CSV table of C-alpha atoms in Angstrom, one decimal:
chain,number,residue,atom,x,y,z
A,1,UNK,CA,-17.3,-1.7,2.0
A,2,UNK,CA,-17.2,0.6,4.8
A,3,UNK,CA,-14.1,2.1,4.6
A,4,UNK,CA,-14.4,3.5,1.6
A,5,UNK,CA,-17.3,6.1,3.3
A,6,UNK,CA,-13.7,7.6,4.6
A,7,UNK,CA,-14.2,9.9,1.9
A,8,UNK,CA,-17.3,11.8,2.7
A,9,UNK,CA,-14.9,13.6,6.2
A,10,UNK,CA,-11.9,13.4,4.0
A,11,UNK,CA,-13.2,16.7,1.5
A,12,UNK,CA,-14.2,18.8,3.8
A,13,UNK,CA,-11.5,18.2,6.5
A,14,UNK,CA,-8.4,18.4,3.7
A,15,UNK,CA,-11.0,22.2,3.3
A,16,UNK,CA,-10.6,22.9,6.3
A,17,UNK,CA,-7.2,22.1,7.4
A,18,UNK,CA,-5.9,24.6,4.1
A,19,UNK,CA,-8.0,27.4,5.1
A,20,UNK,CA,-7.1,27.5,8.9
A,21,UNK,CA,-3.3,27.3,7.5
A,22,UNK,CA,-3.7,29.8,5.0
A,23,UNK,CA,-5.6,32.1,7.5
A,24,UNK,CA,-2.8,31.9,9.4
A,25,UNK,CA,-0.3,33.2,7.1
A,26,UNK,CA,-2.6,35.9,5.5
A,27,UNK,CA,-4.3,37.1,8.4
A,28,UNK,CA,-0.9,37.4,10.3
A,29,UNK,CA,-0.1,41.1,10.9
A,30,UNK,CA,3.1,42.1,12.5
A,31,UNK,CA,2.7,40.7,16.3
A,32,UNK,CA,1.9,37.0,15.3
A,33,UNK,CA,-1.8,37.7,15.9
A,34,UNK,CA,-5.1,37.5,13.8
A,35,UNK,CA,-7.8,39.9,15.5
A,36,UNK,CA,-6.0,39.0,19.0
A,37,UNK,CA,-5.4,35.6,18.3
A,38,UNK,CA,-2.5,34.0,18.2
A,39,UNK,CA,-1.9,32.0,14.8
A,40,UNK,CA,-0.6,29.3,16.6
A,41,UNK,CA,-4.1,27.9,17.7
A,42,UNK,CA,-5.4,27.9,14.1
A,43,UNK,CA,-1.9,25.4,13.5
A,44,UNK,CA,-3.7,23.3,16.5
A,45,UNK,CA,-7.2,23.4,15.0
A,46,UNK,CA,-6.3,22.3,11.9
A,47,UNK,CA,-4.0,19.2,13.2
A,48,UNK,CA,-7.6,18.6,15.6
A,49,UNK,CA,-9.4,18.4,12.3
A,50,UNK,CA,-6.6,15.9,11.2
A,51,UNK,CA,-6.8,13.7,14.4
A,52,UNK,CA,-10.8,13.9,14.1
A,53,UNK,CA,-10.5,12.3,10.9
A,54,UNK,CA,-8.1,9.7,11.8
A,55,UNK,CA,-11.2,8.5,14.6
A,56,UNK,CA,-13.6,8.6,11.9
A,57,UNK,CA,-11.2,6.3,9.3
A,58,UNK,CA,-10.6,4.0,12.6
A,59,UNK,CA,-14.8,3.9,13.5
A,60,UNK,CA,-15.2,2.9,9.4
A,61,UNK,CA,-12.3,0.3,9.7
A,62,UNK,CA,-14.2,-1.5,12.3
A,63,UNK,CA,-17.4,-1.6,10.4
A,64,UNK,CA,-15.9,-2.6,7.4
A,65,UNK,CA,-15.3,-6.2,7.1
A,66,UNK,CA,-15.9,-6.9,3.9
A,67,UNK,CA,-12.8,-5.8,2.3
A,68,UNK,CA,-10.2,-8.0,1.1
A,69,UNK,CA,-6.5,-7.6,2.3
A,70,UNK,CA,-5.3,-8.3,-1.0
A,71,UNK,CA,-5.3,-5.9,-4.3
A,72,UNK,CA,-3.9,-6.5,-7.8
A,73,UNK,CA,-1.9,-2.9,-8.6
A,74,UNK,CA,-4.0,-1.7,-11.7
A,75,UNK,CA,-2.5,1.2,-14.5
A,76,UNK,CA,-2.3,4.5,-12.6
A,77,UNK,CA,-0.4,7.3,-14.5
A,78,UNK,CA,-1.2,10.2,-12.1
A,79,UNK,CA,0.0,7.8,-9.5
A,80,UNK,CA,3.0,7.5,-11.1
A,81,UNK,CA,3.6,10.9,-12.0
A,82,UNK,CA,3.7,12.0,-8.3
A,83,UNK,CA,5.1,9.4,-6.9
A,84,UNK,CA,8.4,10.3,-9.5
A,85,UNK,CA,7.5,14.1,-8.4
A,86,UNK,CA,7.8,12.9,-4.5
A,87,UNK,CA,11.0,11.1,-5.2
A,88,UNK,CA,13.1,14.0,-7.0
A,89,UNK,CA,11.8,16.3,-3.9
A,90,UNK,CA,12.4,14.2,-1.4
A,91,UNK,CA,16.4,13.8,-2.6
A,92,UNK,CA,16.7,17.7,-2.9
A,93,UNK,CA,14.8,17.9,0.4
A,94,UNK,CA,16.6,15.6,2.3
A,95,UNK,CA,20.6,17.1,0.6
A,96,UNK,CA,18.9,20.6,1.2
A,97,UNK,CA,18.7,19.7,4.8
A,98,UNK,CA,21.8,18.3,4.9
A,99,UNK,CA,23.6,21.2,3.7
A,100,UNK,CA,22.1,23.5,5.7
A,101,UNK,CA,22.4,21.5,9.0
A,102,UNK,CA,26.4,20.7,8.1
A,103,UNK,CA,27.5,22.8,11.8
A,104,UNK,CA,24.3,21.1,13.9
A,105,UNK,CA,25.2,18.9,16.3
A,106,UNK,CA,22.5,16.3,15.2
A,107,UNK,CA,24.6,16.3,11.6
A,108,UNK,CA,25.1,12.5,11.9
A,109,UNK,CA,21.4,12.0,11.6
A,110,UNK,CA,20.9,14.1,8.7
A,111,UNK,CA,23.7,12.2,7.1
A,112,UNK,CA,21.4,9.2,7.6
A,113,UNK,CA,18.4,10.9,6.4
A,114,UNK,CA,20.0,11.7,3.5
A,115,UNK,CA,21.4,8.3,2.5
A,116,UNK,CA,17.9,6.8,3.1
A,117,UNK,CA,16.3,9.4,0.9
A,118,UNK,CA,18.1,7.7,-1.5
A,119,UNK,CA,17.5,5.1,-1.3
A,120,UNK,CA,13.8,6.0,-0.8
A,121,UNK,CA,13.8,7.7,-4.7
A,122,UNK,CA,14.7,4.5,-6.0
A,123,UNK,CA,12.2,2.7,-4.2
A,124,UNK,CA,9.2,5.6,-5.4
A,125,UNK,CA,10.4,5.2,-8.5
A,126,UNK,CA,10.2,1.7,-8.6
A,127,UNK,CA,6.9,2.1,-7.0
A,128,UNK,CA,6.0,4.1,-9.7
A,129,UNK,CA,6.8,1.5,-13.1
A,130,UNK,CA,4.3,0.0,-11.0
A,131,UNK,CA,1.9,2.9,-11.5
A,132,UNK,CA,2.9,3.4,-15.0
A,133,UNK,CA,2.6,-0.6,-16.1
A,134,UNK,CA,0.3,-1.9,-14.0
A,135,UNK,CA,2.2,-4.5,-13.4
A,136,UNK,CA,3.8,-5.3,-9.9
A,137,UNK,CA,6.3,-8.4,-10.0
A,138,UNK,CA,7.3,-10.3,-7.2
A,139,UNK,CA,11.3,-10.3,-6.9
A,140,UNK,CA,13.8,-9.3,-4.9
A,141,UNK,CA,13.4,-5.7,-5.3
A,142,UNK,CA,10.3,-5.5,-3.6
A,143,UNK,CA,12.5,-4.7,-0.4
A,144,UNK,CA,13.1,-1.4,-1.7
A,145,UNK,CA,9.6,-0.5,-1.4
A,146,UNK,CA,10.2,-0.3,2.8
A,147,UNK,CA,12.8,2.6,2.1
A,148,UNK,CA,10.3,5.9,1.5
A,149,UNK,CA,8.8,4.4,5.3
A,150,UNK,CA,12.3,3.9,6.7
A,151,UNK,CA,13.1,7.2,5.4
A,152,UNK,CA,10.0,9.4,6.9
A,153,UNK,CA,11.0,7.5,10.2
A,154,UNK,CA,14.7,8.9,9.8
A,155,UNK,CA,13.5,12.8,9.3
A,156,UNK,CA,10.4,12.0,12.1
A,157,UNK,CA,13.5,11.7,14.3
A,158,UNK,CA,15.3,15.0,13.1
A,159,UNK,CA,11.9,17.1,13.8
A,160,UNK,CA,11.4,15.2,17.3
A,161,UNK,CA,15.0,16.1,18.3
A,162,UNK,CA,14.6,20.0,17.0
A,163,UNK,CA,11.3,20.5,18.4
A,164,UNK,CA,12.9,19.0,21.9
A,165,UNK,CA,14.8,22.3,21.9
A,166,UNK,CA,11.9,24.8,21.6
A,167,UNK,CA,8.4,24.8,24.0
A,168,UNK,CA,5.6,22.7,22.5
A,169,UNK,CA,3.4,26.0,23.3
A,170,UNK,CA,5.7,28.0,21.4
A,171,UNK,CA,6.1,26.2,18.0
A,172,UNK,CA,4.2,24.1,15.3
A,173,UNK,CA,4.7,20.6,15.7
A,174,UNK,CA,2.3,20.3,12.4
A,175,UNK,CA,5.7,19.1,10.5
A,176,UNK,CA,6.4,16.1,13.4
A,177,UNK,CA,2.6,14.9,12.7
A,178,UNK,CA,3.3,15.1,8.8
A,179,UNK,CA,6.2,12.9,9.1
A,180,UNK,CA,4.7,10.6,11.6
A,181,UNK,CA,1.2,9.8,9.1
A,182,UNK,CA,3.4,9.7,6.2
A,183,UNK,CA,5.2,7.3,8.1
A,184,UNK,CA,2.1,5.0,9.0
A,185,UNK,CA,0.5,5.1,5.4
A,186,UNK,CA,3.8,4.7,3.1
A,187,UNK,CA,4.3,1.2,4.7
A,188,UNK,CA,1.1,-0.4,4.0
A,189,UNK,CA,0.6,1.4,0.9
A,190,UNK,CA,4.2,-0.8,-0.2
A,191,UNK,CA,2.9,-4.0,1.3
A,192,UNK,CA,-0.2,-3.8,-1.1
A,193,UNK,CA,1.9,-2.7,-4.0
A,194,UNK,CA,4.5,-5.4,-3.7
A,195,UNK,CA,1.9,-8.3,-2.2
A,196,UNK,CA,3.6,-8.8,1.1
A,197,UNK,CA,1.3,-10.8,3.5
A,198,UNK,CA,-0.5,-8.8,5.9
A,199,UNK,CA,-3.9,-8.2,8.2
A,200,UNK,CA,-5.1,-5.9,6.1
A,201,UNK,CA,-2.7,-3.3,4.5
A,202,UNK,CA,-5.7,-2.3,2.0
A,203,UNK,CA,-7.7,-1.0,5.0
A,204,UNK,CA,-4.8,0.7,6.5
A,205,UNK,CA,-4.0,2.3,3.3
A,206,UNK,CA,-7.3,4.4,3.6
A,207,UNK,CA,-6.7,4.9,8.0
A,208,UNK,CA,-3.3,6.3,7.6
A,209,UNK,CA,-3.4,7.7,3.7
A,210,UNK,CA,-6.3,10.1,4.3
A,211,UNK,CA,-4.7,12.0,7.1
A,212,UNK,CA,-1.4,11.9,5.5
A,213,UNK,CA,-3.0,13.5,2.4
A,214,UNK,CA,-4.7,16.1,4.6
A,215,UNK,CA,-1.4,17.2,6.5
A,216,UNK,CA,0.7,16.9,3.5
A,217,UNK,CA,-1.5,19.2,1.4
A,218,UNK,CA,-2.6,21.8,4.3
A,219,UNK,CA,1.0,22.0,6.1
A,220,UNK,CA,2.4,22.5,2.1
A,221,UNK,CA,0.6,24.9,1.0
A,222,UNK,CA,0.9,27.0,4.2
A,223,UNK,CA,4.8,26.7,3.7
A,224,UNK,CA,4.8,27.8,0.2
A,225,UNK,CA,2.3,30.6,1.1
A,226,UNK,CA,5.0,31.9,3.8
A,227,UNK,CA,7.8,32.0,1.4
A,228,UNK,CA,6.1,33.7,-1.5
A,229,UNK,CA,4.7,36.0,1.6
A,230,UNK,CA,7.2,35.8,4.3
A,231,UNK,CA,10.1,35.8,2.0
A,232,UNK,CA,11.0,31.9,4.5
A,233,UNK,CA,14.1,30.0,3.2
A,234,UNK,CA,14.2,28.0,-0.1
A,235,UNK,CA,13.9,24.7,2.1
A,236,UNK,CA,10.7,25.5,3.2
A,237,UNK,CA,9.8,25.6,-0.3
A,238,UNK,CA,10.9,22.3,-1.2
A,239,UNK,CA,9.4,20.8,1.9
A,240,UNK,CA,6.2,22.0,1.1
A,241,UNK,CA,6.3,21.1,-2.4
A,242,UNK,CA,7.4,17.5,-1.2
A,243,UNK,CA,4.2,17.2,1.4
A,244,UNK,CA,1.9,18.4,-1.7
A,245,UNK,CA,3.2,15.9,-4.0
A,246,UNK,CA,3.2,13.6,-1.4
A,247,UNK,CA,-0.1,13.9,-0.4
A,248,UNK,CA,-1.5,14.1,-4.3
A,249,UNK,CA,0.4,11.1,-4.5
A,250,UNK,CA,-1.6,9.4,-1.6
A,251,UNK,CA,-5.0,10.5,-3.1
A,252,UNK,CA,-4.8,8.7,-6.9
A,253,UNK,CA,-3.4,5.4,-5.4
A,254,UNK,CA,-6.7,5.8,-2.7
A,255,UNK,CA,-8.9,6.3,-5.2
A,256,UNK,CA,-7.4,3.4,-7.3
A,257,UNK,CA,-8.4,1.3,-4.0
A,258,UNK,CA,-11.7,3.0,-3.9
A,259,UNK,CA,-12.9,1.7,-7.3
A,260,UNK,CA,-10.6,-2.0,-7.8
A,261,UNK,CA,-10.6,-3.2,-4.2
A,262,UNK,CA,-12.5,-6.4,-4.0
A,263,UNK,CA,-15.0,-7.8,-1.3
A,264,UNK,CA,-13.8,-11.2,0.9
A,265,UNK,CA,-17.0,-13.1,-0.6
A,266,UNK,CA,-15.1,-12.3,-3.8
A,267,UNK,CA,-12.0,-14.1,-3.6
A,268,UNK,CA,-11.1,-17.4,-3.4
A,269,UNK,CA,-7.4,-18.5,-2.5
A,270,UNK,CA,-5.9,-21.8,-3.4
A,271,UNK,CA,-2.9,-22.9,-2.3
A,272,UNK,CA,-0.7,-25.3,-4.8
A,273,UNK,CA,-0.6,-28.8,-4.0
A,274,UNK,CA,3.3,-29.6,-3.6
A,275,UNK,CA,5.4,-31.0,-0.4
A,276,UNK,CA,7.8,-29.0,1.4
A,277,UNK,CA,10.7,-31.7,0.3
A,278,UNK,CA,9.7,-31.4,-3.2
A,279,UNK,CA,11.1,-28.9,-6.3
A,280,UNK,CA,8.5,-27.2,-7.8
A,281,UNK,CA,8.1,-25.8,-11.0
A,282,UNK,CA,6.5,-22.1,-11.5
A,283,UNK,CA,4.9,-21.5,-14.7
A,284,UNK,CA,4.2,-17.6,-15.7
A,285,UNK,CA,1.5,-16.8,-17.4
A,286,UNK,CA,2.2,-12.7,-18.6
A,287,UNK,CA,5.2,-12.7,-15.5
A,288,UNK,CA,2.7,-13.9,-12.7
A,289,UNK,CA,3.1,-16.3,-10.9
A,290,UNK,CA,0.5,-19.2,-11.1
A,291,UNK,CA,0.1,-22.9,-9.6
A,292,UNK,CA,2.8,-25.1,-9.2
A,293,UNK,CA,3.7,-28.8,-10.3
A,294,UNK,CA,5.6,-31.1,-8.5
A,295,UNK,CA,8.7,-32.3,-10.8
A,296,UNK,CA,9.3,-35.7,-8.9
A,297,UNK,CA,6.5,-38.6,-8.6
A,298,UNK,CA,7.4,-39.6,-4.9
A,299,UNK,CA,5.1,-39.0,-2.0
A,300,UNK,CA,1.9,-37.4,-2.6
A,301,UNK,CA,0.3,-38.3,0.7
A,302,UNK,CA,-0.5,-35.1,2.8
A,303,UNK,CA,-1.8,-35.0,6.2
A,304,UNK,CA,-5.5,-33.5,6.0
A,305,UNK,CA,-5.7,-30.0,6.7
A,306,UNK,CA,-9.0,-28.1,6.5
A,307,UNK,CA,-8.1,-23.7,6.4
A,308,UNK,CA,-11.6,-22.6,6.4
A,309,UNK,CA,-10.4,-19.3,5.6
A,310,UNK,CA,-8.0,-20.1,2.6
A,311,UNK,CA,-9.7,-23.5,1.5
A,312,UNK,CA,-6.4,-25.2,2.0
A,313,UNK,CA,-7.0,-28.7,0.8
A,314,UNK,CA,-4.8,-32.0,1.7
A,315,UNK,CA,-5.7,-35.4,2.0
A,316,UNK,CA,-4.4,-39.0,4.0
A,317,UNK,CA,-2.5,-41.4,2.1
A,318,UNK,CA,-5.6,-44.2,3.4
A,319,UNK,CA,-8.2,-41.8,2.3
A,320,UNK,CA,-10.1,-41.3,-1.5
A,321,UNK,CA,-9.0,-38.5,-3.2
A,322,UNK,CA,-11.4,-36.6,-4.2
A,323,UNK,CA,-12.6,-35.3,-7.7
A,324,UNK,CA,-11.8,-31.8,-7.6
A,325,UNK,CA,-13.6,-29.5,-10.0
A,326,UNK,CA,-11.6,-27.2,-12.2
A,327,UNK,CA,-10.8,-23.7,-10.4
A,328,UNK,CA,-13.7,-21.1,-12.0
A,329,UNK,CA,-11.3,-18.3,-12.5
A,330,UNK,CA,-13.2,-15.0,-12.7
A,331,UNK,CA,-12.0,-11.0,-12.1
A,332,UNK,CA,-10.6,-8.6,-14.0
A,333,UNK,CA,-7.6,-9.5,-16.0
A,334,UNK,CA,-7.9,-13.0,-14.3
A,335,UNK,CA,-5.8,-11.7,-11.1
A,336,UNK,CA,-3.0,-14.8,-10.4
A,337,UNK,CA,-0.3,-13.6,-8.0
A,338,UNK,CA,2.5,-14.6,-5.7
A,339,UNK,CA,1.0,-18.8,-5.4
A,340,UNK,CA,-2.3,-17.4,-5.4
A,341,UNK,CA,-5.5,-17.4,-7.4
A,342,UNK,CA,-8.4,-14.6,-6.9
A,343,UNK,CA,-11.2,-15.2,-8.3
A,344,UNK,CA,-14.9,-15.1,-7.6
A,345,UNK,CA,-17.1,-17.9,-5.8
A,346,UNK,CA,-20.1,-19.2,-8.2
A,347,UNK,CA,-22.5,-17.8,-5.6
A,348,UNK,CA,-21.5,-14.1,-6.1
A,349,UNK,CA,-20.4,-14.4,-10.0
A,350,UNK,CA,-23.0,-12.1,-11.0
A,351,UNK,CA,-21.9,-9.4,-8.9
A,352,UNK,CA,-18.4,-9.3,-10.0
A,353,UNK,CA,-17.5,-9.8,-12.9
A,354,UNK,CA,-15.9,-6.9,-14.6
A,355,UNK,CA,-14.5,-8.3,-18.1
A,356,UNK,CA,-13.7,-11.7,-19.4
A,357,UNK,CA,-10.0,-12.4,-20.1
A,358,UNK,CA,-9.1,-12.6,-23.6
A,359,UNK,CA,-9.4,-15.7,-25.3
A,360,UNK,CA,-5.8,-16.6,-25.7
A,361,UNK,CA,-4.7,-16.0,-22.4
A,362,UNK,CA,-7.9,-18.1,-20.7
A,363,UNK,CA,-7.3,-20.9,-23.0
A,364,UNK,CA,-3.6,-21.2,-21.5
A,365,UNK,CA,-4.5,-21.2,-18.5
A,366,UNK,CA,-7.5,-23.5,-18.5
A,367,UNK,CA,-5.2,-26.0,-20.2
A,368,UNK,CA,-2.1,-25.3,-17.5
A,369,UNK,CA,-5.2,-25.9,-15.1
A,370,UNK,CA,-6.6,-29.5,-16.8
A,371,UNK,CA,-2.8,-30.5,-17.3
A,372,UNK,CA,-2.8,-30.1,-13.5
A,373,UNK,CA,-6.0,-32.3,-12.3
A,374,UNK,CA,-5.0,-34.8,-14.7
A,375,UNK,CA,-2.0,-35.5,-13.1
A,376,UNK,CA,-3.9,-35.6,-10.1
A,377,UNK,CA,-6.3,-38.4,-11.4
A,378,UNK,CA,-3.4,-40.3,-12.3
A,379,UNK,CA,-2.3,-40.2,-9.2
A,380,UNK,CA,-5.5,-41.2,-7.6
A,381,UNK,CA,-5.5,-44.2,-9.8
A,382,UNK,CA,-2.2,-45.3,-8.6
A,383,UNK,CA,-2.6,-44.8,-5.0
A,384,UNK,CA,-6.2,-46.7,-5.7
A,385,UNK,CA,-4.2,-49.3,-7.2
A,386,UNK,CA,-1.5,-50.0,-4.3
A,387,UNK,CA,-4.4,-50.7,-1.8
């Protein structure tokens, strides 16, 4: 997979980017310049390096298409720990601003950015039982997820309106460009984590992430090197703090991807067998979801549909039904999600399986599985019968 060779730039650009920001603030003497230089064109290389990077994630995207766009969250207690750490800073940040901003005349969008950090902590911290369990539910919660993004959109439009007062020339922008990756990768980081359907939110995890990370962690330690040198207001400490954690947080959940994410060849998604008209009934296995049964014996006759790409299978009410072979379910911690089962075709077993399931667990599901294609040879026999 492709876009996991993101990495080899990443290192040396995150480098980089902190030691052109840090040169800037320790190199500074008393006229803004560094040997006749100004310091704001080391600001600029850095946030080049950044943009160079972002090409380079984009030129690995395109090559890579073998990654899957879906991902089972997996235990991650550094994850966890930051994204709680990103969270608390975030809400302090955010109040911070608030308070200080209380006589600007943009004060009714700091009010909003505010209330949506709030409501962005929960949704970290939510994020982050995630982390902690390893376990990612689908309920109605998962909404909250979408709040750190909304959120990063709010206070991308507080630095776009205060840098609109000052000449682009004349000021960093490096805290608009944080804002705006953070932005990009929080949202598909959230679809992964809560399972919403998407292109491919894994790949655009690593695309948006790894420049994130960069910004977060050059831009924040460049703020908290000018207020333990500069003597800069207590905000800019929390901000930079924030981007660090931020950007730490970005890191463990990439290289989480970098070592679970699966392969296309590797999956296999089957859709349950039910009618739109009909009630289903859900049956959990260890809180995830797995395939339905239909309660009522009506109408099984399905107009054929062939999905090449999601082996969706039906079949005609005139037509055999055919015998269909028990599901092999194979992957680590036998991943069943959300309707869908991943799993690994015969073909390419030998190249991915991690761990077998415990027995207890694989013996309820293969029997949840047989229940199932019984029912369906009974039915066969009845609609063989009728004709």
């Amino acid at each position: 997979m492709k876009i996991k060779l993101s990495w080899i730039p990443f290192i040396p650009a995150v480098l980089a980017m902190t030691a052109l920001r840090l040169l800037s603030v320790f190199g500074n003497d008393d006229t803004g310049m560094i040997s006749r230089i100004n310091t704001l064109l080391f600001s600029y290389l850095a946030v080049g390096v950044a943009l160079a990077l972002f090409v380079l994630c984009i030129i690995f995207n395109i090559a890579d298409r073998k990654t899957a766009p879906v991902y089972e969250s997996k235990r991650n207690v550094p994850a966890g720990i930051f994204s709680v750490l990103s969270a608390a800073f975030t809400l302090a940040y955010s109040v911070m601003t608030l308070m200080a901003k209380k006589d600007s005349e943009y004060l009714l969008i700091y009010i909003v950015c505010a209330f949506l950090a709030m409501l962005a902590a929960i949704g970290l911290v939510f994020m982050a039982r995630t982390h902690f369990t390893g376990f990612a539910p689908v309920s109605n919660i998962a909404f909250l997820y979408v709040f750190p993004s909304l959120w990063a959109v709010s206070e991308l439009v507080s630095c776009f309106l205060e840098a609109t007062k000052l000449s682009v020339a004349a000021s960093d922008m490096s805290l608009l460009f944080c804002f705006i990756f953070l932005t990009l990768s929080l949202f598909p980081q959230a679809m992964v984590i809560s399972k919403i359907p998407g292109k491919n939110p894994v790949k655009a995890s690593f695309i948006y992430g790894m420049p994130s990370a960069a910004f977060g962690i050059s831009y924040g330690a460049f703020l908290i090197a000018r207020v333990v040198f500069d003597s800069v207001g207590g905000i800019a400490l929390l901000a930079g703090a924030m981007l660090i954690s931020f950007g730490l947080y970005q890191i463990c959940y990439l290289v989480e991807l970098t070592r679970g994410a699966l392969r296309k060849d590797e999956i296999v998604i089957v859709d349950a067998f039910t009618d739109s008209n009909s009630d289903t009934e859900i049956n959990n296995i260890d809180g995830e979801l797995v395939l339905g049964e239909d309660k009522k014996d009506e109408d099984y006759s399905q107009k054929a549909t062939a999905d090449t790409d999601d082996f969706i299978m039906g079949y005609e009410a005139d037509d055999v039904i055919p015998e269909i072979p028990a599901p092999k379910v194979i992957g680590e911690e036998g991943d069943l999600s959300g309707g869908f089962v991943l799993g690994i075709d015969d073909d390419d077993a030998d190249s991915s399986i991690i761990a077998a399931r415990r027995q207890k667990k694989e013996e309820k599901l293969m029997n949840e599985i047989d229940k199932l294609l019984a029912d369906l040879d009974e039915q066969q026999n009845e609609l063989n019968n009728k004709k």
